[in-house]
Short mmCIF file of C-alpha atoms and ligand atoms in Angstrom, two decimals:
data_model
loop_
_atom_site.label_atom_id
_atom_site.label_comp_id
_atom_site.label_asym_id
_atom_site.label_seq_id
_atom_site.Cartn_x
_atom_site.Cartn_y
_atom_site.Cartn_z
CA MET A 20 67.31 127.06 71.71
CA MET A 21 63.10 129.04 72.91
CA THR A 22 63.05 130.82 76.26
CA ASP A 23 59.75 128.17 77.18
CA ASP A 24 62.22 125.89 77.24
CA LEU A 25 64.34 127.72 79.01
CA LEU A 26 62.33 128.01 81.50
CA ALA A 27 61.23 123.71 81.63
CA ARG A 28 65.14 122.95 81.63
CA HIS A 29 65.40 125.81 84.66
CA ARG A 30 62.46 124.60 87.12
CA ALA A 31 63.60 120.93 86.93
CA VAL A 32 67.17 121.22 88.05
CA LEU A 33 67.26 124.65 90.35
CA PRO A 34 65.54 125.16 93.75
CA SER A 35 62.74 126.82 94.03
CA TRP A 36 63.62 129.47 96.55
CA MET A 37 66.09 131.58 94.33
CA PRO A 38 62.26 133.25 92.23
CA LEU A 39 62.64 134.27 89.24
CA TYR A 40 61.06 137.91 87.93
CA TYR A 41 57.86 138.12 85.56
CA THR A 42 54.92 135.82 85.12
CA GLU A 43 56.58 135.09 81.86
CA PRO A 44 60.77 135.09 83.29
CA ILE A 45 62.82 136.21 80.01
CA GLU A 46 66.23 135.79 78.96
CA LEU A 47 69.03 138.59 78.60
CA VAL A 48 71.58 137.71 75.81
CA GLY A 49 72.28 141.11 74.57
CA GLY A 50 73.63 143.49 76.23
CA SER A 51 74.48 147.49 76.04
CA GLY A 52 75.18 150.60 77.99
CA ARG A 53 72.51 150.59 79.24
CA ARG A 54 69.84 147.76 77.03
CA VAL A 55 69.60 144.78 76.94
CA THR A 56 67.77 142.13 74.77
CA ASP A 57 66.06 139.63 75.08
CA ALA A 58 65.64 136.04 73.94
CA GLN A 59 62.95 136.26 71.67
CA GLY A 60 64.35 140.07 69.96
CA ARG A 61 62.74 142.68 72.43
CA SER A 62 64.93 145.72 74.29
CA TYR A 63 64.04 146.82 77.33
CA LEU A 64 65.68 149.95 78.96
CA ASP A 65 67.78 148.62 82.49
CA PHE A 66 66.34 150.07 85.79
CA PHE A 67 67.54 147.80 87.89
CA GLY A 68 70.82 147.28 86.91
CA GLY A 69 71.33 143.05 87.63
CA VAL A 70 70.20 144.48 91.15
CA LEU A 71 71.95 147.84 91.27
CA THR A 72 75.13 145.22 89.71
CA ASN A 73 76.21 146.56 86.21
CA MET A 74 76.68 149.93 87.32
CA ILE A 75 78.82 151.16 84.71
CA GLY A 76 76.40 149.32 82.29
CA TYR A 77 76.77 146.85 79.58
CA ASP A 78 79.40 145.90 76.95
CA ILE A 79 81.57 149.13 78.39
CA PRO A 80 85.44 148.99 76.13
CA GLU A 81 87.13 150.44 78.78
CA ILE A 82 85.94 147.63 81.13
CA ARG A 83 86.46 144.79 78.26
CA GLU A 84 89.93 145.83 77.47
CA ALA A 85 90.63 145.38 80.12
CA ILE A 86 89.69 141.97 81.44
CA GLU A 87 91.24 141.08 78.13
CA ARG A 88 94.67 142.26 78.60
CA GLN A 89 94.17 140.10 82.09
CA LEU A 90 93.44 137.28 79.90
CA ALA A 91 95.92 138.19 77.47
CA THR A 92 98.64 137.13 80.00
CA GLY A 93 98.20 134.18 80.29
CA ILE A 94 96.41 134.68 83.93
CA VAL A 95 93.15 133.89 85.47
CA HIS A 96 93.55 132.91 88.76
CA THR A 97 97.38 132.52 91.04
CA SER A 98 95.57 132.11 94.36
CA THR A 99 96.41 134.80 96.75
CA LEU A 100 99.12 132.96 98.46
CA TYR A 101 101.04 135.09 95.47
CA LEU A 102 101.27 139.15 94.81
CA ILE A 103 99.20 139.93 92.74
CA ARG A 104 99.27 143.53 91.57
CA GLN A 105 95.64 144.71 90.00
CA GLN A 106 94.53 143.50 94.21
CA VAL A 107 97.02 145.33 95.08
CA GLU A 108 96.37 148.57 92.90
CA LEU A 109 92.65 148.45 93.78
CA ALA A 110 92.99 147.96 96.92
CA GLU A 111 94.66 151.39 97.54
CA LYS A 112 91.93 152.77 95.91
CA ILE A 113 89.69 152.02 97.53
CA ALA A 114 91.42 152.11 100.96
CA ARG A 115 92.21 155.92 99.60
CA ARG A 116 88.70 156.55 99.13
CA SER A 117 87.51 155.08 102.05
CA GLY A 118 87.54 157.79 104.06
CA ILE A 119 88.78 154.63 106.77
CA PRO A 120 92.37 155.80 108.99
CA ASP A 121 94.45 153.87 107.61
CA ALA A 122 92.86 151.36 105.96
CA ARG A 123 92.93 147.89 105.69
CA VAL A 124 91.26 145.82 102.71
CA PHE A 125 89.67 142.01 102.41
CA PHE A 126 88.60 141.00 99.15
CA THR A 127 85.76 138.41 99.30
CA ASN A 128 83.25 137.47 95.47
CA SER A 129 80.16 138.41 97.11
CA GLY A 130 78.91 140.89 99.71
CA THR A 131 77.67 138.25 101.89
CA GLU A 132 81.55 136.90 102.34
CA ALA A 133 82.06 141.28 102.89
CA ASN A 134 80.11 140.72 105.92
CA GLU A 135 81.39 137.91 107.15
CA ALA A 136 84.70 138.89 106.80
CA ALA A 137 83.34 142.93 109.45
CA LEU A 138 81.65 140.65 111.32
CA LEU A 139 84.42 138.22 112.09
CA VAL A 140 86.16 140.77 112.13
CA ALA A 141 83.95 142.43 114.87
CA THR A 142 83.57 139.95 117.37
CA ASN A 143 87.07 138.73 116.94
CA HIS A 144 88.13 143.18 118.47
CA ARG A 145 86.23 143.47 120.93
CA ARG A 146 85.71 139.46 122.23
CA SER A 147 81.94 139.51 121.60
CA HIS A 148 79.71 138.18 119.65
CA GLN A 149 76.56 140.41 120.51
CA ILE A 150 75.46 143.02 117.40
CA LEU A 151 73.11 145.93 117.04
CA ALA A 152 71.39 145.07 113.77
CA VAL A 153 68.17 147.40 111.69
CA ARG A 154 64.51 145.90 111.20
CA ASN A 155 63.94 145.78 107.28
CA SER A 156 67.72 145.37 106.91
CA TYR A 157 69.52 142.79 104.36
CA HIS A 158 72.19 141.76 104.57
CA GLY A 159 73.34 138.23 103.12
CA ARG A 160 72.17 134.56 102.86
CA SER A 161 74.88 132.87 105.18
CA TYR A 162 74.53 132.61 108.97
CA ALA A 163 76.08 134.96 111.04
CA ALA A 164 75.24 137.59 107.76
CA MET A 165 70.84 136.48 108.16
CA GLY A 166 71.56 136.44 111.49
CA VAL A 167 71.20 140.15 111.45
CA THR A 168 68.51 140.54 108.28
CA GLY A 169 65.54 141.54 109.46
CA ASN A 170 63.40 140.51 106.88
CA ARG A 171 61.43 137.19 107.57
CA ASN A 172 61.15 136.73 103.74
CA TRP A 173 64.71 136.71 103.05
CA SER A 174 65.65 134.89 107.37
CA ALA A 175 66.00 131.16 105.45
CA SER A 176 67.50 129.54 108.97
CA GLY A 177 66.86 131.44 112.21
CA LEU A 178 70.63 129.78 112.93
CA ASN A 179 72.04 132.40 114.78
CA PRO A 180 75.76 132.14 115.68
CA LEU A 181 75.75 135.82 116.76
CA GLN A 182 73.25 137.16 118.92
CA VAL A 183 71.31 140.34 117.72
CA ALA A 184 69.49 143.44 119.28
CA TRP A 185 66.79 144.47 116.90
CA LEU A 186 66.81 148.65 115.68
CA HIS A 187 64.06 150.50 114.47
CA SER A 188 64.50 151.68 110.48
CA GLY A 189 63.43 154.53 108.98
CA ASP A 190 60.43 153.80 107.36
CA ARG A 191 59.05 157.02 107.73
CA VAL A 192 54.85 155.29 106.02
CA ARG A 193 54.68 152.28 109.16
CA GLY A 194 56.41 151.81 112.58
CA LEU A 195 56.59 153.14 115.66
CA LEU A 196 59.37 156.23 114.56
CA ALA A 197 56.78 156.54 110.88
CA ARG A 198 55.19 160.26 110.63
CA LEU A 199 57.94 161.85 112.93
CA SER A 200 60.01 165.47 112.33
CA ASP A 201 63.03 163.78 110.79
CA GLU A 202 64.39 165.70 113.83
CA GLU A 203 62.13 163.64 116.26
CA GLN A 204 63.19 160.49 113.86
CA VAL A 205 66.35 160.83 115.01
CA ASP A 206 66.31 161.67 118.25
CA ALA A 207 63.57 158.31 118.62
CA ALA A 208 65.71 156.56 117.18
CA VAL A 209 68.44 157.37 119.30
CA GLU A 210 66.62 156.79 122.35
CA ASP A 211 66.03 152.93 121.16
CA LEU A 212 69.19 152.62 120.83
CA ARG A 213 69.92 153.37 124.34
CA GLU A 214 66.97 152.04 125.42
CA VAL A 215 67.81 148.71 123.28
CA LEU A 216 71.25 148.01 124.59
CA ALA A 217 70.26 148.47 128.27
CA THR A 218 67.81 146.21 128.85
CA GLN A 219 68.26 143.67 125.41
CA THR A 220 72.66 143.40 125.64
CA ALA A 221 75.45 142.87 128.24
CA GLY A 222 76.55 146.67 127.50
CA ASP A 223 79.80 144.81 125.38
CA VAL A 224 78.44 145.18 121.83
CA ALA A 225 80.29 144.49 119.13
CA ALA A 226 79.19 146.63 116.59
CA LEU A 227 76.20 147.93 115.48
CA ILE A 228 76.25 146.59 111.21
CA ALA A 229 73.25 149.20 108.58
CA GLU A 230 72.98 150.01 105.62
CA PRO A 231 73.27 153.58 104.69
CA ILE A 232 69.73 153.35 102.33
CA GLN A 233 68.37 149.73 102.73
CA GLY A 234 68.12 147.13 99.32
CA VAL A 235 66.38 144.13 99.72
CA GLY A 236 63.97 146.62 102.33
CA GLY A 237 62.87 148.64 99.86
CA PHE A 238 65.42 151.59 99.52
CA VAL A 239 63.57 153.40 103.13
CA HIS A 240 66.53 155.83 104.51
CA PRO A 241 66.63 157.24 107.56
CA PRO A 242 66.82 160.92 107.97
CA ASP A 243 70.09 162.04 107.61
CA GLY A 244 72.36 162.07 110.60
CA LEU A 245 70.68 159.43 112.94
CA PHE A 246 73.55 157.19 112.24
CA ALA A 247 76.02 160.72 113.63
CA GLY A 248 73.31 159.83 116.82
CA TRP A 249 74.04 156.33 116.87
CA LYS A 250 77.66 156.54 116.65
CA LYS A 251 78.10 158.72 119.68
CA VAL A 252 75.79 156.50 122.01
CA LEU A 253 78.43 153.27 120.53
CA ASP A 254 81.93 155.61 121.30
CA GLU A 255 80.65 155.94 124.92
CA HIS A 256 80.63 152.05 124.83
CA GLY A 257 82.88 151.81 122.19
CA ILE A 258 80.88 149.51 120.02
CA LEU A 259 82.30 149.89 116.42
CA PHE A 260 80.59 150.05 113.65
CA ILE A 261 79.96 148.39 110.11
CA ALA A 262 78.04 150.58 107.07
CA ASP A 263 77.35 147.74 104.45
CA GLU A 264 77.85 150.31 101.10
CA VAL A 265 77.11 147.00 99.28
CA GLN A 266 74.29 149.04 96.97
CA THR A 267 74.57 152.26 98.40
CA GLY A 268 78.68 152.24 97.30
CA TRP A 269 80.54 154.31 94.63
CA GLY A 270 78.67 157.81 94.24
CA ARG A 271 75.17 156.06 93.56
CA THR A 272 72.95 158.36 95.89
CA GLY A 273 74.65 160.81 93.51
CA GLU A 274 75.36 163.56 97.22
CA HIS A 275 77.87 161.50 98.57
CA PHE A 276 80.93 158.48 97.53
CA TRP A 277 79.64 156.91 99.73
CA GLY A 278 75.86 156.56 101.78
CA TYR A 279 77.50 157.08 105.54
CA GLN A 280 79.03 160.29 104.01
CA ALA A 281 75.56 162.31 104.78
CA HIS A 282 75.44 161.51 108.43
CA GLY A 283 78.56 162.53 109.12
CA VAL A 284 80.24 159.69 110.52
CA THR A 285 83.39 157.52 109.82
CA PRO A 286 82.65 153.81 109.90
CA ASP A 287 84.74 151.05 111.71
CA LEU A 288 84.53 148.94 108.83
CA LEU A 289 82.81 149.62 105.83
CA THR A 290 81.21 146.75 103.53
CA PHE A 291 81.15 146.68 99.44
CA ALA A 292 79.96 144.60 96.63
CA LYS A 293 78.39 144.31 93.82
CA GLY A 294 79.00 147.86 91.08
CA ILE A 295 82.64 147.01 92.21
CA GLY A 296 82.94 144.76 90.08
CA ASN A 297 80.81 145.65 87.35
CA GLY A 298 79.59 142.20 86.61
CA PHE A 299 82.20 140.25 87.47
CA ALA A 300 82.51 138.55 91.30
CA LEU A 301 84.05 141.08 93.40
CA ALA A 302 83.94 142.38 96.87
CA GLY A 303 85.94 143.27 100.70
CA VAL A 304 85.88 144.52 103.77
CA VAL A 305 87.45 147.91 104.71
CA GLY A 306 88.79 148.98 108.40
CA ARG A 307 91.10 151.33 110.41
CA ALA A 308 94.25 148.39 110.35
CA GLU A 309 94.01 148.87 114.13
CA VAL A 310 90.07 146.64 113.91
CA LEU A 311 90.75 144.54 110.60
CA GLU A 312 93.94 142.91 111.48
CA SER A 313 92.46 141.11 114.57
CA VAL A 314 91.84 137.52 113.39
CA PRO A 315 93.47 135.37 115.24
CA ALA A 316 93.60 132.61 112.53
CA ILE A 317 95.18 132.28 109.25
CA SER A 318 92.00 133.08 107.16
CA PHE A 319 91.85 133.77 103.02
CA SER A 320 89.54 133.20 100.36
CA THR A 321 91.06 131.34 97.40
CA PHE A 322 88.96 133.71 94.75
CA GLY A 323 88.62 136.86 96.51
CA GLY A 324 90.13 139.90 94.41
CA ASN A 325 91.45 137.67 92.03
CA PRO A 326 93.62 139.06 89.21
CA ILE A 327 90.23 138.63 86.51
CA SER A 328 88.42 140.50 89.08
CA THR A 329 90.65 143.50 91.01
CA ALA A 330 91.69 143.90 87.01
CA ALA A 331 88.07 144.78 86.54
CA GLY A 332 87.83 145.80 89.63
CA ASN A 333 89.77 148.44 89.00
CA ALA A 334 89.07 149.63 85.37
CA VAL A 335 85.43 150.43 87.23
CA LEU A 336 86.97 152.70 89.69
CA ASP A 337 88.83 154.21 87.55
CA TYR A 338 86.04 155.03 84.50
CA LEU A 339 83.66 156.14 87.65
CA VAL A 340 85.99 158.21 89.20
CA GLU A 341 86.63 160.02 85.17
CA HIS A 342 83.21 160.07 84.40
CA ASP A 343 82.61 162.12 87.41
CA LEU A 344 79.60 159.50 87.56
CA GLN A 345 78.73 160.15 89.99
CA ALA A 346 77.93 163.83 89.55
CA ASN A 347 76.26 162.57 86.97
CA ALA A 348 73.95 160.29 89.60
CA ALA A 349 72.80 163.33 91.10
CA ARG A 350 71.46 164.97 88.22
CA VAL A 351 70.17 162.47 86.45
CA GLY A 352 68.74 161.37 89.52
CA ALA A 353 67.60 164.03 89.56
CA ILE A 354 65.14 164.28 86.91
CA LEU A 355 63.69 160.96 87.47
CA ALA A 356 63.16 162.03 90.74
CA ASP A 357 61.23 164.63 90.42
CA GLY A 358 59.67 163.32 87.52
CA LEU A 359 58.40 160.95 89.37
CA ARG A 360 57.01 163.30 92.85
CA SER A 361 55.20 165.23 89.95
CA ALA A 362 54.17 163.25 87.97
CA VAL A 363 52.21 160.06 90.12
CA GLY A 364 54.01 160.94 94.09
CA GLY A 365 49.96 162.39 94.75
CA LEU A 366 48.43 159.36 93.80
CA ASP A 367 46.50 157.88 97.21
CA CYS A 368 48.12 154.20 96.04
CA VAL A 369 51.45 156.19 96.47
CA ALA A 370 52.53 156.08 99.51
CA GLU A 371 56.01 157.75 99.29
CA VAL A 372 58.82 158.75 96.53
CA ARG A 373 62.19 157.38 97.85
CA GLY A 374 65.98 157.05 97.75
CA LYS A 375 68.77 159.12 96.72
CA GLY A 376 70.49 159.88 93.63
CA LEU A 377 69.97 156.53 91.72
CA MET A 378 68.56 155.04 93.68
CA LEU A 379 65.32 155.40 93.93
CA GLY A 380 61.80 153.60 95.39
CA VAL A 381 57.86 154.43 95.28
CA GLU A 382 56.09 152.33 97.48
CA PHE A 383 52.35 151.75 96.84
CA VAL A 384 49.87 151.02 98.94
CA GLN A 385 45.73 150.20 99.11
CA PRO A 386 44.57 154.04 98.27
CA GLY A 387 44.63 156.56 100.92
CA THR A 388 45.77 153.76 103.67
CA THR A 389 49.41 152.58 104.30
CA GLU A 390 47.98 149.26 103.93
CA PRO A 391 50.87 147.55 101.34
CA ASP A 392 49.79 146.24 97.78
CA PRO A 393 51.84 144.39 96.50
CA ALA A 394 49.39 143.56 93.29
CA LEU A 395 49.63 146.44 92.53
CA THR A 396 53.38 146.71 92.73
CA ASN A 397 53.02 143.37 90.40
CA ARG A 398 50.71 144.78 87.89
CA VAL A 399 53.50 147.82 87.52
CA PHE A 400 56.03 145.83 87.59
CA GLU A 401 55.46 143.75 84.66
CA ALA A 402 53.78 146.87 83.44
CA CYS A 403 56.91 148.59 83.42
CA ARG A 404 58.24 145.02 81.33
CA GLU A 405 55.67 145.41 78.61
CA GLY A 406 57.18 149.01 77.59
CA GLY A 407 60.03 148.31 77.83
CA LEU A 408 62.02 148.57 81.21
CA LEU A 409 63.45 146.98 83.83
CA ALA A 410 62.51 147.18 87.08
CA GLY A 411 63.25 145.75 91.04
CA LYS A 412 60.15 145.68 93.42
CA GLY A 413 61.54 145.40 97.27
CA GLY A 414 59.71 146.53 100.65
CA LEU A 415 59.20 144.08 103.58
CA TYR A 416 55.31 143.54 101.66
CA GLY A 417 56.38 143.02 98.30
CA ASN A 418 55.30 147.05 97.18
CA VAL A 419 58.16 149.40 96.79
CA LEU A 420 58.89 149.49 92.76
CA ARG A 421 63.11 149.70 92.99
CA MET A 422 64.87 151.66 90.43
CA GLY A 423 68.73 151.56 90.68
CA PRO A 424 70.32 152.07 86.60
CA PRO A 425 74.03 152.29 85.95
CA LEU A 426 74.90 155.48 86.67
CA THR A 427 75.84 156.57 83.90
CA LEU A 428 72.52 156.69 83.02
CA THR A 429 71.25 159.83 80.50
CA GLU A 430 69.85 162.17 80.85
CA ASP A 431 67.62 161.21 78.20
CA GLU A 432 67.03 157.63 78.89
CA ALA A 433 66.39 159.12 82.65
CA ARG A 434 63.09 160.72 81.05
CA GLU A 435 62.56 157.70 77.60
CA GLY A 436 62.43 155.57 81.44
CA LEU A 437 60.63 157.50 83.33
CA ALA A 438 57.66 158.06 80.74
CA ILE A 439 57.87 154.17 80.26
CA LEU A 440 57.70 154.25 84.65
CA VAL A 441 54.74 157.16 84.81
CA ASP A 442 52.23 155.06 82.32
CA ALA A 443 52.96 151.88 84.05
CA ILE A 444 52.04 153.76 87.57
CA ARG A 445 48.65 155.25 86.18
CA SER A 446 47.23 152.23 84.18
CA ALA A 447 48.18 150.00 86.75
CA ALA A 448 46.54 152.52 89.30
CA GLY A 449 43.88 152.55 86.67
CA VAL A 450 44.30 156.39 86.86
CA ALA A 451 43.00 158.13 83.23
CA ALA A 452 46.27 159.76 81.09
C1 PLP B 128 72.41 144.82 101.25
C2 PLP B 128 73.52 144.49 100.86
N1 PLP B 128 74.64 143.61 101.88
C3 PLP B 128 74.94 141.92 101.24
C4 PLP B 128 74.35 140.99 99.92
C5 PLP B 128 74.51 140.67 99.87
O1 PLP B 128 75.37 140.50 98.85
P1 PLP B 128 76.08 139.32 97.77
O2 PLP B 128 74.72 138.43 97.13
O3 PLP B 128 76.89 139.61 96.83
O4 PLP B 128 75.62 138.10 98.93
C6 PLP B 128 73.62 142.57 99.47
C7 PLP B 128 72.29 141.27 97.85
O5 PLP B 128 71.99 141.82 97.33
C8 PLP B 128 72.74 143.75 99.56
O6 PLP B 128 72.23 144.12 98.79
#
């Protein structure tokens, strides 16, 4: 079947608000390690991993075998009305690694549902529907998750079950806190939190939800330590802190296992999704028992943490730990970050090369200004594909190229991808090689 035909059929039957990448969309039909092949037989090095979700890579024997073992039992689904060994084992591992004392884990199918569960717990625990959220954030597509999403392009409805007050993001390129030193930015953001609490809330706020590095927001992140500044103020009021680790978890940032750890705080609730299933639908929320137990009625998820997804999750987590992929993310990520900074960081169309570990973004602007340049970003993005590299796009203005490859990326693959990226950026920007 030709992809052209598939594209027409896609457009005829799927909604247009679910975007496809590339002027000529591609169908990926095969994958191995960090490489995928499209229906035309073209091979790509994958630096986006299905939005940071193929965290270990494609066709990894240890993960495939774990799924096959579960399939061979004849049990794909039982519902959570029965004991699920794989689920209990994975919950034990995640609870231990979460850094949260006396932790409980509730499994869901997506990051949206994980955040929904965290918000359910927090609002019940605090008996308040007031939430603090961060500008330029993305937390999912349900009403509550959209309600705490600070990005107009991803807010498909103004209906909101929560009352939300907004804090500044850690954007260093534009906005009120841009161009401040790290220390000044932390002080200003903490002062902003105090002012927002005093002016936009009734005081009895349930929780603050924040991504350590904003994913959809183009890998914008505040200076290390900001969450500690915020948490001090939150603690004065008993307000809970929710870390959305859907993109930043599992060692992706290289320096830490969770993004929140860069700030020297422990969240009350932590949500996870994407990478832990390496493509199988697996997500959830972890929290202190005292907080997570604050659900005053039955609440359950038919598919959440089912035997197949948790078999995958166990295999993924074991693989990640045995191969110390966090250290790999730090080592290989540094090759990419240093290479990008030295080759293109000085171009006047590049506002910032940012991120941590294997979560790196390049923000494009009109030369010498902070005016976003989504057209240039798109040219770079298409040129990467032509060069054999899949990357992602993001940012409030669609002007950030995003790299979130599998954490198994090798040094050679990093150098290969870096060369394609640098060529794509220089040629799209019209800079001589
Ligand atoms: C930080 C963050 N939170 C939540 C979500 C929502 O996850 P899902 O698409 O699995 O519902 C995403 C998805 O991109 C995300 O990046």
